[in-house]
Coordinates of C-alpha atoms and ligand atoms in Angstrom, one line a residue:
X345 CA 77.6 34.3 -144.2
X346 CA 80.2 37.0 -144.2
X347 CA 83.7 36.1 -143.1
X348 CA 87.0 37.8 -142.5
X349 CA 88.5 35.4 -144.9
X350 CA 86.1 36.1 -147.8
X351 CA 88.8 38.2 -149.4
X352 CA 91.0 35.1 -149.7
X353 CA 88.7 34.0 -152.5
X354 CA 87.6 37.4 -153.7
X355 CA 84.0 36.7 -153.1
X356 CA 81.9 35.7 -150.0
X357 CA 81.9 32.2 -148.7
X358 CA 78.1 32.5 -148.7
X359 CA 78.3 31.4 -152.3
X360 CA 78.9 28.0 -150.9
X361 CA 75.4 27.7 -149.6
X362 CA 73.5 29.5 -152.3
X363 CA 74.6 27.7 -155.4
X364 CA 75.3 24.1 -156.2
X365 CA 75.9 22.1 -159.2
X366 CA 76.9 18.5 -160.0
X367 CA 77.3 19.2 -163.7
X368 CA 81.0 18.5 -164.3
X369 CA 81.7 18.8 -167.9
X370 CA 85.2 18.7 -169.1
X371 CA 86.1 21.6 -171.3
X372 CA 85.7 20.6 -175.0
X373 CA 88.4 21.1 -177.6
X374 CA 87.1 23.3 -180.3
X375 CA 89.0 23.0 -183.6
X376 CA 92.1 25.2 -184.1
X377 CA 92.5 24.7 -187.8
X378 CA 93.1 27.9 -189.7
X379 CA 93.1 30.1 -186.7
X380 CA 95.7 32.8 -186.3
X381 CA 97.4 33.5 -183.0
X382 CA 99.8 36.3 -182.2
X383 CA 101.9 33.9 -180.1
X384 CA 102.1 30.1 -180.3
X385 CA 104.0 28.5 -177.4
X386 CA 105.1 25.0 -177.9
X387 CA 105.7 23.0 -174.7
X388 CA 103.6 23.2 -171.5
X389 CA 106.3 22.7 -168.9
X390 CA 106.7 25.4 -166.3
X391 CA 108.5 27.7 -168.8
X392 CA 105.9 27.4 -171.6
X393 CA 103.0 27.9 -169.2
X394 CA 104.7 31.0 -167.6
X395 CA 105.3 32.4 -171.1
X396 CA 101.8 31.8 -172.2
X397 CA 100.5 33.5 -169.1
X398 CA 102.7 36.5 -169.5
X399 CA 101.8 37.0 -173.2
X400 CA 98.0 36.5 -172.6
X401 CA 98.1 39.0 -169.8
X402 CA 99.7 41.4 -172.2
X403 CA 96.6 40.9 -174.4
X404 CA 98.4 38.9 -177.0
X405 CA 96.2 36.2 -178.6
X406 CA 98.1 33.2 -177.3
X407 CA 98.0 29.4 -177.9
X408 CA 99.8 26.9 -175.7
X409 CA 100.4 23.4 -177.1
X410 CA 101.6 20.5 -175.0
X411 CA 102.2 17.0 -176.4
X412 CA 101.5 15.1 -173.1
X413 CA 100.1 17.0 -170.2
X414 CA 101.1 20.3 -168.6
X415 CA 104.1 19.8 -166.3
X416 CA 104.6 16.1 -167.3
X417 CA 108.1 16.7 -168.7
X418 CA 111.2 17.9 -166.8
X419 CA 109.1 20.0 -164.5
X420 CA 107.7 17.0 -162.6
X421 CA 111.1 15.3 -162.4
X422 CA 113.1 18.0 -160.5
X423 CA 114.3 18.2 -156.9
X424 CA 111.4 20.6 -156.3
X425 CA 113.4 23.3 -154.6
X426 CA 112.8 27.0 -155.1
X427 CA 116.3 28.0 -154.3
X428 CA 118.8 30.8 -154.7
X429 CA 121.3 28.2 -155.8
X430 CA 124.0 28.5 -153.1
X431 CA 126.2 26.2 -155.1
X432 CA 126.2 28.4 -158.1
X433 CA 128.4 30.8 -156.1
X434 CA 131.1 28.2 -156.6
X435 CA 131.0 29.0 -160.3
X436 CA 130.9 32.8 -159.7
X437 CA 127.2 33.1 -160.9
X438 CA 126.4 36.0 -158.6
X439 CA 123.8 37.4 -161.0
X440 CA 121.9 34.1 -161.2
X441 CA 121.9 33.8 -157.5
X442 CA 120.6 37.3 -157.0
X443 CA 117.9 36.7 -159.6
X444 CA 116.9 33.3 -158.1
X445 CA 116.7 34.8 -154.6
X446 CA 114.4 37.6 -155.8
X447 CA 112.2 35.1 -157.6
X448 CA 112.1 32.9 -154.6
X449 CA 111.0 35.8 -152.4
X450 CA 108.2 36.6 -154.9
X451 CA 107.0 33.0 -155.0
X452 CA 107.0 32.7 -151.2
X453 CA 104.8 35.8 -151.0
X454 CA 102.5 35.0 -153.9
X455 CA 102.0 31.2 -153.5
X456 CA 102.4 30.6 -149.8
X457 CA 100.3 27.4 -150.0
X458 CA 102.6 25.9 -152.6
X459 CA 106.0 27.4 -151.9
X460 CA 107.3 27.1 -148.4
X461 CA 110.4 28.2 -146.6
X462 CA 112.7 25.2 -145.9
X463 CA 115.7 25.0 -143.6
X464 CA 118.7 23.2 -145.0
X465 CA 121.7 21.8 -143.2
X466 CA 124.8 21.9 -145.2
X467 CA 127.1 19.1 -144.0
X468 CA 130.7 18.9 -145.1
X469 CA 132.9 15.9 -144.2
X470 CA 136.6 16.4 -143.3
X471 CA 137.7 15.3 -146.8
X472 CA 135.4 17.7 -148.6
X473 CA 137.0 19.6 -151.4
X474 CA 135.1 22.7 -150.2
X475 CA 136.8 24.4 -147.3
X476 CA 134.7 25.4 -144.3
X477 CA 136.1 28.9 -144.6
X478 CA 135.0 29.2 -148.2
X479 CA 131.6 27.9 -147.4
X480 CA 131.2 30.4 -144.6
X481 CA 132.1 33.2 -147.0
X482 CA 129.7 31.8 -149.5
X483 CA 126.9 31.7 -147.0
X484 CA 127.7 35.2 -145.9
X485 CA 127.4 36.4 -149.5
X486 CA 124.2 34.3 -150.1
X487 CA 122.6 36.2 -147.2
X488 CA 123.9 39.5 -148.4
X489 CA 122.3 38.8 -151.8
X490 CA 119.0 38.2 -150.2
X491 CA 119.0 34.7 -148.7
X492 CA 117.9 34.5 -145.1
X493 CA 119.9 32.9 -142.3
X494 CA 118.0 29.9 -140.9
X495 CA 117.1 30.3 -137.3
X496 CA 118.6 27.3 -135.6
X497 CA 115.7 27.1 -133.2
X498 CA 113.9 24.2 -134.8
X499 CA 116.9 22.4 -136.0
X500 CA 118.4 19.7 -133.9
X501 CA 121.9 19.9 -135.3
X502 CA 123.4 17.6 -132.6
X503 CA 120.9 14.9 -133.3
X504 CA 121.7 15.2 -137.0
X505 CA 125.4 14.8 -136.2
X506 CA 124.7 11.6 -134.5
X507 CA 123.2 10.0 -137.6
X508 CA 126.0 11.1 -139.8
X509 CA 129.0 8.8 -140.3
X510 CA 130.7 9.1 -136.9
X511 CA 134.1 8.1 -138.3
X512 CA 134.3 11.5 -140.0
X513 CA 134.5 15.0 -138.7
X514 CA 131.7 17.2 -140.0
X515 CA 131.2 20.9 -140.4
X516 CA 127.5 21.8 -140.3
X517 CA 126.0 25.0 -141.4
X518 CA 122.3 26.0 -141.7
X519 CA 120.6 28.3 -144.2
X520 CA 117.1 28.9 -145.5
X521 CA 115.7 28.1 -148.9
X522 CA 112.3 27.1 -150.2
X523 CA 110.5 24.0 -151.5
X524 CA 107.6 23.6 -153.9
X525 CA 106.6 20.1 -153.1
X526 CA 104.3 20.0 -156.1
X527 CA 105.5 22.2 -159.1
X528 CA 102.7 20.4 -161.0
X529 CA 100.3 22.4 -158.9
X530 CA 102.1 25.7 -159.6
X531 CA 101.9 24.9 -163.3
X532 CA 98.2 24.2 -162.9
X533 CA 97.6 27.6 -161.2
X534 CA 99.6 29.5 -163.8
X535 CA 97.7 27.6 -166.5
X536 CA 94.3 28.7 -165.2
X537 CA 95.6 32.2 -165.0
X538 CA 96.8 32.1 -168.5
X539 CA 93.4 30.8 -169.6
X540 CA 91.6 33.4 -167.6
X541 CA 93.7 36.1 -169.4
X542 CA 92.6 34.7 -172.7
X543 CA 95.1 32.0 -173.7
X544 CA 93.9 29.0 -175.5
X545 CA 95.6 26.0 -173.9
X546 CA 95.7 22.5 -175.3
X547 CA 97.4 19.4 -173.8
X548 CA 97.8 16.1 -175.7
X549 CA 98.5 18.2 -178.7
X550 CA 101.8 17.5 -180.4
X551 CA 103.5 20.0 -182.7
X552 CA 104.6 17.9 -185.7
X553 CA 106.4 20.7 -187.5
X554 CA 106.9 24.5 -187.6
X555 CA 106.0 26.0 -191.0
X556 CA 108.7 28.3 -192.2
X557 CA 108.3 30.4 -195.4
X558 CA 110.3 33.3 -196.8
X559 CA 112.7 33.2 -193.8
X560 CA 109.9 33.5 -191.3
X561 CA 108.1 31.1 -188.9
X562 CA 104.5 31.2 -190.0
X563 CA 102.7 28.6 -188.0
X564 CA 102.6 25.0 -186.8
X565 CA 101.1 21.7 -187.8
X566 CA 99.6 20.1 -184.7
X567 CA 98.2 16.7 -184.1
X568 CA 95.5 16.2 -181.4
X569 CA 96.7 13.0 -179.8
X570 CA 93.2 12.3 -178.4
X571 CA 91.4 12.4 -181.8
X572 CA 94.2 12.0 -184.3
X573 CA 93.1 15.2 -186.0
X574 CA 95.8 17.3 -187.6
X575 CA 95.4 21.1 -187.8
X576 CA 97.4 24.1 -189.1
X577 CA 97.6 27.1 -186.9
X578 CA 99.1 30.4 -188.0
X579 CA 101.3 32.5 -185.7
X580 CA 103.0 35.9 -185.6
X581 CA 105.5 34.5 -183.1
X582 CA 106.5 31.0 -182.2
X583 CA 108.1 30.2 -178.9
X584 CA 109.8 26.8 -178.7
X585 CA 109.6 26.1 -175.0
X586 CA 110.0 22.3 -175.2
X587 CA 112.9 22.1 -172.8
X588 CA 115.1 19.1 -173.6
X589 CA 113.1 18.5 -176.8
X590 CA 114.0 22.0 -178.2
X591 CA 116.6 20.7 -180.8
X592 CA 114.3 17.9 -181.9
X593 CA 111.5 20.3 -182.6
X594 CA 113.8 22.3 -184.8
X595 CA 115.3 19.3 -186.6
X596 CA 111.8 17.9 -187.4
X597 CA 111.0 21.2 -189.0
X598 CA 114.2 21.6 -191.0
X599 CA 115.3 24.6 -188.9
X600 CA 119.1 24.8 -188.8
X601 CA 120.6 26.1 -185.6
X602 CA 124.3 25.9 -186.3
X603 CA 124.9 23.1 -183.8
X604 CA 122.9 21.7 -180.8
X605 CA 121.3 24.3 -178.6
X606 CA 120.7 21.9 -175.7
X607 CA 123.3 19.6 -173.9
X608 CA 120.9 17.3 -172.0
X609 CA 122.0 16.2 -168.6
X610 CA 120.0 13.5 -166.9
X611 CA 119.2 13.7 -163.2
X612 CA 117.8 10.8 -161.2
X613 CA 116.3 10.7 -157.8
X614 CA 115.3 7.8 -155.5
X615 CA 112.3 8.0 -153.2
X616 CA 112.5 6.2 -149.8
X617 CA 110.4 5.8 -146.8
X618 CA 111.6 7.8 -143.8
X619 CA 114.3 5.5 -142.5
X620 CA 115.2 5.2 -138.8
X621 CA 117.3 8.2 -137.8
X622 CA 116.6 10.0 -141.1
X623 CA 117.1 13.8 -140.6
X624 CA 113.9 15.8 -140.2
X625 CA 115.6 18.8 -141.9
X626 CA 116.6 18.9 -145.6
X627 CA 120.3 18.2 -146.1
X628 CA 122.7 19.5 -148.7
X629 CA 125.9 17.5 -148.7
X630 CA 128.3 15.6 -150.9
X631 CA 127.9 12.3 -152.7
X632 CA 130.6 9.6 -152.7
X633 CA 132.3 11.5 -155.6
X634 CA 132.0 14.8 -153.7
X635 CA 129.3 16.1 -156.1
X636 CA 126.6 18.1 -154.3
X637 CA 123.5 16.1 -153.4
X638 CA 120.2 16.7 -151.5
X639 CA 118.3 14.6 -149.0
X640 CA 114.9 16.2 -148.7
X641 CA 111.8 15.4 -146.7
X642 CA 109.1 15.3 -149.4
X643 CA 105.5 14.2 -149.5
X644 CA 106.0 12.3 -146.2
X645 CA 108.9 10.4 -147.8
X646 CA 112.6 11.1 -148.5
X647 CA 113.7 12.4 -151.9
X648 CA 117.4 11.8 -152.5
X649 CA 119.3 13.0 -155.5
X650 CA 120.4 13.9 -157.9
X651 CA 122.8 12.6 -160.6
X652 CA 124.3 14.4 -163.6
X653 CA 124.7 12.2 -166.7
X654 CA 125.1 13.6 -170.2
X655 CA 122.1 12.3 -172.1
X656 CA 121.1 13.2 -175.7
X657 CA 118.6 10.4 -176.2
X658 CA 114.9 10.9 -176.3
X659 CA 114.0 12.9 -173.2
X660 CA 110.6 11.2 -173.1
X661 CA 112.3 7.9 -172.3
X662 CA 114.7 9.1 -169.6
X663 CA 115.0 6.5 -166.9
X664 CA 117.5 6.2 -163.9
X665 CA 120.1 3.6 -164.8
X666 CA 121.1 0.8 -162.4
X667 CA 124.5 2.6 -161.9
X668 CA 122.8 5.8 -160.9
X669 CA 120.5 4.1 -158.4
X670 CA 123.5 2.3 -157.0
X671 CA 125.5 5.5 -156.8
X672 CA 122.7 7.2 -154.9
X673 CA 122.3 4.2 -152.5
X674 CA 126.1 4.1 -151.9
X675 CA 126.1 7.9 -151.2
X676 CA 123.3 7.5 -148.8
X677 CA 125.1 4.7 -146.9
X678 CA 128.4 6.6 -146.8
X679 CA 126.6 9.6 -145.2
X680 CA 124.2 7.6 -142.9
X681 CA 125.9 4.3 -142.2
X682 CA 123.1 3.4 -139.7
X683 CA 120.4 3.8 -142.4
X684 CA 119.1 0.3 -143.0
X685 CA 118.1 1.0 -146.5
X686 CA 118.5 -1.4 -149.4
X687 CA 117.5 -1.5 -153.1
X688 CA 114.2 -3.2 -152.2
X689 CA 113.3 -0.3 -149.8
X690 CA 113.3 2.2 -152.7
X691 CA 109.7 3.0 -153.4
X692 CA 110.5 4.4 -156.8
X693 CA 113.1 6.2 -158.9
X694 CA 112.6 8.8 -161.6
X695 CA 114.7 10.7 -164.0
X696 CA 114.5 13.9 -166.0
X697 CA 116.8 15.6 -168.5
X698 CA 118.0 19.1 -167.6
X699 CA 117.7 21.3 -170.8
X700 CA 121.1 22.9 -170.2
X701 CA 122.9 24.9 -172.9
X702 CA 125.2 22.9 -175.1
X703 CA 128.8 23.7 -174.3
X704 CA 130.6 20.7 -175.7
X705 CA 132.7 18.7 -173.3
X706 CA 132.4 20.2 -169.8
X707 CA 131.6 18.9 -166.3
X708 CA 127.8 18.9 -166.1
X709 CA 128.0 20.6 -162.6
X710 CA 129.9 23.5 -164.2
X711 CA 127.4 24.2 -166.9
X712 CA 125.4 27.4 -166.2
X713 CA 121.8 27.0 -164.9
X714 CA 121.1 30.5 -166.3
X715 CA 118.4 30.5 -169.0
X716 CA 118.8 32.1 -172.4
X717 CA 116.5 32.9 -175.4
X718 CA 117.8 31.8 -178.7
X719 CA 116.5 34.1 -181.5
X720 CA 116.5 32.1 -184.7
X721 CA 116.6 35.3 -186.8
X722 CA 120.4 35.0 -186.9
X723 CA 120.0 31.6 -188.7
X724 CA 117.5 33.0 -191.1
X725 CA 114.2 32.2 -189.3
X726 CA 112.5 35.4 -188.1
X727 CA 109.9 35.5 -185.3
X728 CA 110.9 32.3 -183.6
X729 CA 112.6 31.9 -180.2
X730 CA 113.8 28.8 -178.5
X731 CA 114.1 28.7 -174.7
X732 CA 117.3 27.2 -173.4
X733 CA 117.8 26.1 -169.8
X734 CA 116.1 27.7 -166.8
X735 CA 114.9 26.5 -163.4
X736 CA 111.6 26.2 -161.7
X737 CA 112.7 29.1 -159.5
X738 CA 113.2 31.6 -162.4
X739 CA 110.4 30.5 -164.8
X740 CA 108.4 33.7 -164.2
X741 CA 111.4 35.9 -164.9
X742 CA 112.2 34.0 -168.0
X743 CA 108.6 34.5 -169.1
X744 CA 108.9 38.3 -168.6
X745 CA 112.1 38.4 -170.6
X746 CA 110.6 36.3 -173.4
X747 CA 107.4 38.4 -173.6
X748 CA 109.6 41.5 -173.7
X749 CA 111.6 40.1 -176.6
X750 CA 108.5 39.8 -178.7
X751 CA 107.4 43.3 -178.0
X752 CA 105.6 43.2 -174.7
X753 CA 106.5 46.2 -172.5
X754 CA 108.4 45.3 -169.3
X755 CA 105.9 44.4 -166.6
X756 CA 106.5 44.3 -162.9
X757 CA 106.1 40.8 -161.5
X758 CA 102.5 40.0 -162.1
X759 CA 101.5 37.2 -159.7
X760 CA 98.5 37.7 -157.4
X761 CA 99.1 37.7 -153.7
X762 CA 96.9 35.0 -152.1
X763 CA 97.7 35.6 -148.4
X764 CA 100.4 37.5 -146.7
X765 CA 102.9 35.0 -145.5
X766 CA 102.9 36.5 -142.0
X767 CA 100.1 35.1 -139.9
X768 CA 99.2 32.7 -142.7
X769 CA 99.0 29.5 -140.6
X770 CA 96.4 31.0 -138.3
X771 CA 94.4 32.3 -141.3
X772 CA 94.5 28.9 -143.0
X773 CA 93.3 27.1 -139.9
X774 CA 90.3 29.4 -139.7
X775 CA 89.7 29.0 -143.4
X776 CA 89.7 25.2 -143.2
X777 CA 87.3 25.2 -140.2
X778 CA 84.9 27.4 -142.2
X779 CA 85.2 25.3 -145.3
X780 CA 84.6 22.1 -143.4
X781 CA 81.6 23.6 -141.6
X782 CA 79.8 24.7 -144.8
X783 CA 80.8 21.8 -147.2
X784 CA 80.6 18.7 -145.0
X785 CA 84.2 17.7 -145.4
X786 CA 86.5 17.1 -142.5
X787 CA 88.9 19.8 -141.4
X788 CA 91.9 17.7 -142.2
X789 CA 90.5 17.2 -145.7
X790 CA 89.9 20.9 -146.0
X791 CA 93.5 21.5 -144.9
X792 CA 94.9 19.1 -147.5
X793 CA 92.8 20.7 -150.2
X794 CA 93.9 24.3 -149.3
X795 CA 97.5 23.2 -149.4
X796 CA 97.2 22.0 -153.0
X797 CA 94.5 24.2 -154.4
X798 CA 94.8 27.6 -152.5
X799 CA 91.9 29.8 -153.5
X800 CA 90.3 27.1 -155.8
X801 CA 89.3 25.3 -152.6
X802 CA 86.1 27.3 -152.6
X803 CA 85.0 25.9 -156.0
X804 CA 86.0 22.4 -154.7
X805 CA 84.1 22.8 -151.5
X806 CA 81.1 23.9 -153.5
X807 CA 81.3 20.7 -155.6
X808 CA 81.6 18.6 -152.4
X809 CA 78.7 20.2 -150.6
X810 CA 75.6 18.1 -150.8
X811 CA 77.1 15.2 -152.8
X812 CA 78.5 12.3 -150.8
X813 CA 80.2 10.9 -154.0
X814 CA 82.2 14.2 -154.4
X815 CA 83.2 14.2 -150.8
X816 CA 84.6 10.6 -150.9
X817 CA 88.3 10.2 -150.5
X818 CA 90.2 9.1 -153.6
X819 CA 91.4 6.0 -151.7
X820 CA 91.3 4.9 -148.1
X821 CA 94.7 6.4 -147.3
X822 CA 94.3 10.0 -148.5
X823 CA 92.4 13.0 -147.4
X824 CA 92.0 14.2 -151.0
X825 CA 88.6 13.9 -152.4
X826 CA 86.8 13.2 -155.7
X827 CA 85.6 16.9 -155.9
X828 CA 89.2 17.9 -156.5
X829 CA 89.3 15.7 -159.5
X830 CA 86.0 17.0 -160.8
X831 CA 87.4 20.6 -160.5
X832 CA 90.6 19.6 -162.3
X833 CA 88.7 18.0 -165.2
X834 CA 86.3 21.0 -165.4
X835 CA 88.6 23.9 -164.8
X836 CA 92.3 22.9 -164.9
X837 CA 92.5 21.3 -168.3
X838 CA 93.0 17.8 -167.1
X839 CA 91.8 15.3 -169.6
X840 CA 92.9 11.8 -168.5
X841 CA 93.0 10.0 -165.1
X842 CA 96.8 10.2 -165.3
X843 CA 96.6 14.0 -165.8
X844 CA 94.6 14.2 -162.6
X845 CA 96.2 11.7 -160.3
X846 CA 99.8 12.3 -161.2
X847 CA 99.7 16.1 -161.6
X848 CA 96.5 18.2 -160.7
X849 CA 95.7 16.1 -157.6
X850 CA 99.0 14.2 -157.3
X851 CA 98.0 11.6 -154.8
X852 CA 99.6 8.9 -157.0
X853 CA 103.1 10.3 -156.0
X854 CA 102.3 9.3 -152.4
X855 CA 104.3 6.7 -150.6
X856 CA 101.7 4.0 -150.2
X857 CA 99.9 4.5 -153.5
X858 CA 99.4 1.2 -155.2
X859 CA 97.5 -0.4 -158.1
X860 CA 94.7 -1.0 -155.7
X861 CA 94.5 2.7 -154.9
X862 CA 94.4 3.5 -158.6
X863 CA 91.5 1.1 -159.0
X864 CA 89.6 2.5 -156.1
X865 CA 90.2 6.1 -157.2
X866 CA 89.2 5.3 -160.8
X867 CA 85.9 3.6 -159.6
X868 CA 85.0 6.5 -157.3
X869 CA 85.8 9.1 -159.9
X870 CA 84.1 7.2 -162.7
X871 CA 81.0 6.8 -160.7
X872 CA 80.8 10.5 -159.6
X873 CA 81.5 11.7 -163.2
X874 CA 79.0 9.3 -164.8
X875 CA 81.7 7.5 -166.8
X876 CA 80.8 4.1 -168.4
X877 CA 82.8 1.0 -167.4
X878 CA 84.8 1.0 -170.5
X879 CA 85.8 4.6 -170.1
X880 CA 86.8 4.0 -166.5
X881 CA 88.8 0.9 -167.2
X882 CA 90.7 2.4 -170.2
X883 CA 91.5 5.5 -168.1
X884 CA 92.8 3.2 -165.3
X885 CA 94.9 1.2 -167.7
X886 CA 96.5 4.4 -169.2
X887 CA 97.1 5.7 -165.7
X888 CA 98.9 2.6 -164.6
X889 CA 101.0 2.5 -167.7
X890 CA 102.1 6.1 -167.2
X891 CA 102.6 5.7 -163.5
X892 CA 104.8 2.7 -164.1
X893 CA 106.9 4.4 -166.8
X894 CA 107.4 7.5 -164.7
X895 CA 107.9 6.1 -161.2
X896 CA 110.1 3.0 -161.6
X897 CA 110.7 0.5 -158.8
X898 CA 114.3 -0.4 -159.3
X899 CA 115.0 -4.1 -159.5
Ligands
LIG27 C1 117.0 16.3 -162.0 C2 116.5 17.7 -162.1 C3 116.5 18.4 -160.9 C4 116.1 19.8 -160.9 N1 115.9 20.4 -159.8 C5 115.5 21.7 -159.8 C6 115.2 22.4 -158.6 O1 115.3 21.8 -157.5 N2 114.8 23.7 -158.7 C7 114.7 24.3 -159.8 O2 114.4 25.5 -159.8 N3 114.9 23.7 -161.0 C8 115.3 22.4 -161.0 N4 115.5 21.7 -162.2 C9 115.3 22.5 -163.4 C10 113.9 22.5 -163.9 O3 113.1 21.4 -163.5 C11 113.8 22.7 -165.4 O4 114.7 23.7 -165.8 C12 112.4 23.1 -165.8 O5 111.4 22.2 -165.3 C13 112.3 23.1 -167.3 O6 111.0 23.5 -167.7 P1 110.6 23.5 -169.2 O7 109.2 24.0 -169.2 O8 111.6 24.3 -170.0 O9 110.8 22.0 -169.7 P2 109.8 20.8 -169.6 O10 109.1 20.8 -168.2 O11 110.5 19.6 -170.0 O12 108.6 21.2 -170.6 C14 108.8 21.0 -172.0 C15 107.5 20.4 -172.5 O13 107.5 20.4 -173.9 C16 106.7 19.3 -174.4 N5 107.0 19.1 -175.8 C17 108.1 18.5 -176.3 N6 108.0 18.4 -177.6 C18 106.8 18.9 -178.0 C19 106.1 19.0 -179.2 N7 106.6 18.6 -180.3 N8 104.8 19.5 -179.2 C20 104.2 19.9 -178.0 N9 104.9 19.8 -176.8 C21 106.1 19.3 -176.8 C22 107.1 18.2 -173.4 O14 106.1 17.2 -173.4 C23 107.3 19.0 -172.1 O15 106.1 18.9 -171.3 C24 115.8 20.4 -162.2 C25 115.9 19.6 -163.3 C26 116.2 18.3 -163.3 C27 116.2 17.5 -164.5

């Protein structure tokens, strides 16, 4: 079958009906001991993955090591906006806003299935410390720098005004930004591209120490957390992209940095069901203490946050405090007094630590969100760089800068266009219909799969075709199917059930996901993959443990 959409995948959809295989073998983990890499990247958050991809594409032999799973750190605990950062204009960060807007444009064009334009309503109450005139000027500048004005067409501003606190006068503005509902998926796509370009990528592999000899970083000692095996790897360059863990990695290796590099700032969010009268648009407004705060429709729920609390404790144990959750609820009630939402309605809360540069005592809001690259040569350790700060939005640019710093010539932005944004909806509808027709899955399931997996949908449809177990939904409330999990295990470096259900196929972030759903999914996946009972139940146990640690129901 030839199709006008074949180019979407780079090869004909006919492949769907000419080959089939049920052999789903997770990629094995060949030993690393004694190998030499030109670049070893420590940390598989969005920044580490982007850097590994950039270096591998520049033909550097690259190894990426992540202690948990790719994207499981700060990257999956963010507000999930791909934004120019309108509020950074308050702090005069015009360069950062310009750069963010450029990167946002690129992501919208290159990853239209994952990064989507989003209209925001900016609501300022009469007591706001920000004057309406200043905000107007800020929006004007934002648009001049490359932001787009939102068309008010689809926004019901007057309906929105009705749900706001009617005892206050509000100024409401609209503007356009973008949302990546699942940065975990963006990380997975960049990871596959890094691997295709030659990078060796390894999750559940913790760097215990960086070897330094004669004033030079020489390699790392890494422990495979699945097998307990410890291995030495040599490196020409080491990039410490461990986000809020960056100082810890240095301390553990006896690398002195002349003071902390990172000043961690915890941010917490609460996830709520759509409450009665909840705005359908994303809202950027002020919390009870006038800090900026977002209410965002996300994953068929409401994501509300965030907080800013200095936090230098173990980033792996970051949790929203009771005070933060109460602050968020109070802010929600002060904005939407009609919202009948109480603590027990919160589905879950989660926290992450922003790896901001250390600046001593300063208001967390005022600390720059601009990234920087700390070259340890100045402290006597050559060929080692630590990444400080950054945003989801600017990770690709950070990666280009980092690669350049270690000798890679400047490259133009290197993502691959998937579909032109214009006319995309129509094309995707056709694509879903074709996929459904040849693979035996429903059109709505095909639609859900395309949204998360873009061009990988072909491989997934191929797995699904002819095998009822692969076409089974992961639980009765989702369109997502077992074949997506099989593909993640086979091709996206997922190893555990938690890797899959929290990040590659993140159904477990859904509003109604429960322990029962985890059990059903584990049984269906285990059966399709030929796992034994013990393997399935230990995977389920680990998934539930990680899910409950990450997504806490406040008490
Ligand atoms: C509350 C909050 C909201 C945010 N909202 C936004 C937003 O809306 N838009 C935006 O653009 N940005 C946002 N950000 C910023 C953005 O999320 C982060 O800057 C970005 O995710 C940092 O990525 P990273 O790769 O540097 O760090 P991480 O994602 O934390 O990755 C570092 C990785 O290193 C690993 N690691 C640590 N130690 C070791 C070791 N010894 N060996 C191996 N691996 C190790 C960790 O497990 C972790 O996965 C937000 C951040 C927070 C906290």
